[in-house]
Structures are given as C-alpha cells and as structure tokens.
Amino acid sequence: MEYVDILIVGGGMVGSALASALSGKGLSITVLEQAAPQPFDPAQAPDLRVSAISPASASLLDGLGAWQRILAMRAAPYRRMQVWEDQESNGTLFDAAEAGVDALGHIVENRIVQLATTACLQEKDDIRYLCPARITNIVYEPKASRVTLEDGSVLVARLLVAADGARSQVRDAAGIGITSWDYPMHALVASCEMDYGQQDITWQRFTATGPQAFLPLTGNHASLVWYNTPTEVKRLLTLSDEALVSAFCANFPQKLGGIRQLLARGSFALTRRHAACYVKDGVVLAGDAAHTIHPLAGQGVNLGFQDVAVLAEVIGHAVSEGRDFADASVLKSYERRRKPANLAMQTSMDAFCYGFANNIGPLKAARKLGLKLADKAGPLKREVIRYALGLPR
C-alpha cells in the first residue's frame, strides 16, 4: 500500500496538465493513465480528434513548458472565424486583429497536446506517471481513498482527482451525481486532404439539421465537421470515400473548395453533462469528469484548462498558507469559481444549438439580423471575442 498526497486518475490533456501545474508545491503526485498516446511522426496523417486551443489555454500550456513542444510537432493557427446562416453575406467575421491578438486560436490534434503535457510531467521529480495503469476498484473515503490497480498494487490518496473523462470512475465512486441529456444530433468528423494549402480561417454555417464546420489543419489538410440527425450521420458513414466527398461538396458551402482525398472519418453522439458538485472531502473533479459541452465552438478542452489553472492556484495557496488542500472547505473555492462559468458556457452553446437548428420564419429572420448586427458591433464585438478567448478585457 502506497500513500500519496494527490492521485490524478486520467493522464489525458487535462490530467497531465494539472499534474505539471501542481508540481513544485512540496506534494507527492501520482498520475494514472490507461494507455500512452501514440508517438508523433510528422509523416502521419492528422488525427480525427482535434481541439481549438484558445490563447488563454496556449498561455497556460506555455507556462507548463508544453506549448513549444506542441508547436514543434504541428498546430494550425487561425486568425479569422466566420459564422453565418445560409448565405455568407448574412453572417459575421471575427478577426484576431479586432481583439488585439496574433491568432484567435490553434487547431491541434488532441494526441499532440497530450504528448506535450505528458512529456512535461515526466520531467518532474515529484510526479510519478504510471502507464499503462488499469484500475480494478476505487473506494472513496474522505482524504484516504483507495485505488486498486490490475497488478494488485493499492494507492491511498489524500486528494483524489477525477480527470478520467465523461464516464468518470472516480465521480461514480465518490457518489457525485450528474445531470445529463443527449442532443438531437450526432457529429460526423472527417480528416481531408484539400486542393489548397493551409488556411488561416475557420468557419461555421448553421443549417436546420445542425452546423457545418471547417477547421484548418497544417499543410493542405482540414477537418470537416457535419452535425446532423443520428439517422443521417449513420447513413453518411456507410458511403464510399468518393460518395462521402461528393456529399460534402454538394451540401457544404462553395467556399469549402475541392477535396483531394478523404483520409479518415468517424462520428460521435453529443451529450451534455454537469456534475451536481465538483468537490467533496478528499476528491475533486476537473475537465470532462465535471462537465461536457456541445462542441459547437470547441470550448470543451479550454474549459478543462481553465479548471486546471484555478484548481492549481487554490491548492497552491492552501499549501503556502498551511491549510489542508484536500479539505472540502478549501476546494469549494475552486467550485465557486468554475461551476458557474462552466454552466454559463454550456447554456450559451445550448442556445446556439437549439436557436439555429430550425427553419421557423421569424426566428430565422431574427438570427440573420443578429449576426449582421454582431458584425457591426465594434468595441462590443471586440469584448465578445476576448471573452470567448479567455483573455482579460
């Protein structure tokens, strides 16, 4: 039986970043991860799973030493973001220059982010990284939770951190409930080789069945996202590569341009989840274990990184002031700061999801007017952009 101060279950993007953020505070930290990400090879085609990393998240990763590692592999910056409904002229264009930043964000493969954050934590003397580590049992006890691994070893944690995703074992073991519901659409994701070089724009068009999105990747690659009914997504996945490319070209706006080759495809259901609470004595939730959000604006992992920043700050202050970092009364500060913010973003994305997914005449006219006004909003538009990017205003 081994005792540790902090045991982070889940070494993905959020869990591994949190470990590095907690390093150097005089605590013993162990990270459990089921499977290591595949090593990076520049000759590999882009992965299907990508994230839009905001400037605030990039700043956090830079402070951990991960951002330069990411840029050394690959990341596609985008400086403009266009949003419209039906006709492009009825939409709005967000430009990095309006917000006073070099880029609105970077599209990065999730695996590359995880590789970078994992490399950072493996350099720390106060972090032990166990991978592959398969859990057979979790017993929650306030400030003495026991985690049993497949090899029979038992870890006892003063603070158990749930960074193990939407179907969190830790959350279930701690008896923390969630509210959840499925969205009436699935997402079809395709990685494509395009007829043109790297773009600096990401765009999204709203339709009655769901949004269509273009995410630039490095070189002449792009990620296409097609939200649609579960039945239609299932049908699209049965098409040949050639037929699916034809479907993209026929249904997406003309500005998509030519698709040279379909490299990979996949789909996933969309579910909103929010934990009833983020903390109990000796346990805390972060990232998808605490909240999942409609991926409409790519805010999911950015919310997780905001969790990391606040949680590391709260624990660091508690340690420096001699307070019990694992006590619920201390951790509640993290919950008070992050739960309302995460809920607000979830609600905003729901409003977009349901507000645009219909063809009701008056509502459609109001949407077009709203997008047109947003494009002319001047200083207000700048503040909206900086808020969405997680930047100070």
Tab-separated table of C-alpha atoms in Angstrom, residues 53-68 70-71 105-106 302 305 389:
chain	number	residue	atom	x	y	z
A	53	ILE	CA	-6.865	25.767	-28.337
A	54	SER	CA	-7.629	29.331	-27.216
A	55	PRO	CA	-4.930	31.935	-26.467
A	56	ALA	CA	-5.675	31.573	-22.733
A	57	SER	CA	-5.125	27.803	-22.940
A	58	ALA	CA	-1.976	28.313	-25.011
A	59	SER	CA	-0.678	30.674	-22.318
A	60	LEU	CA	-1.313	28.058	-19.619
A	61	LEU	CA	0.418	25.381	-21.688
A	62	ASP	CA	3.306	27.725	-22.370
A	63	GLY	CA	3.795	28.261	-18.649
A	64	LEU	CA	3.973	24.488	-18.179
A	65	GLY	CA	6.547	24.104	-20.963
A	66	ALA	CA	4.130	22.261	-23.257
A	67	TRP	CA	3.267	24.876	-25.872
A	68	GLN	CA	6.675	24.966	-27.546
A	70	ILE	CA	3.208	21.376	-29.459
A	71	LEU	CA	4.443	23.952	-31.978
A	105	GLY	CA	-6.605	30.080	-31.625
A	106	HIS	CA	-4.859	26.992	-32.941
A	302	ASN	CA	-10.476	25.130	-22.929
A	305	PHE	CA	-7.661	24.014	-18.893
A	389	LEU	CA	-10.792	33.519	-25.949
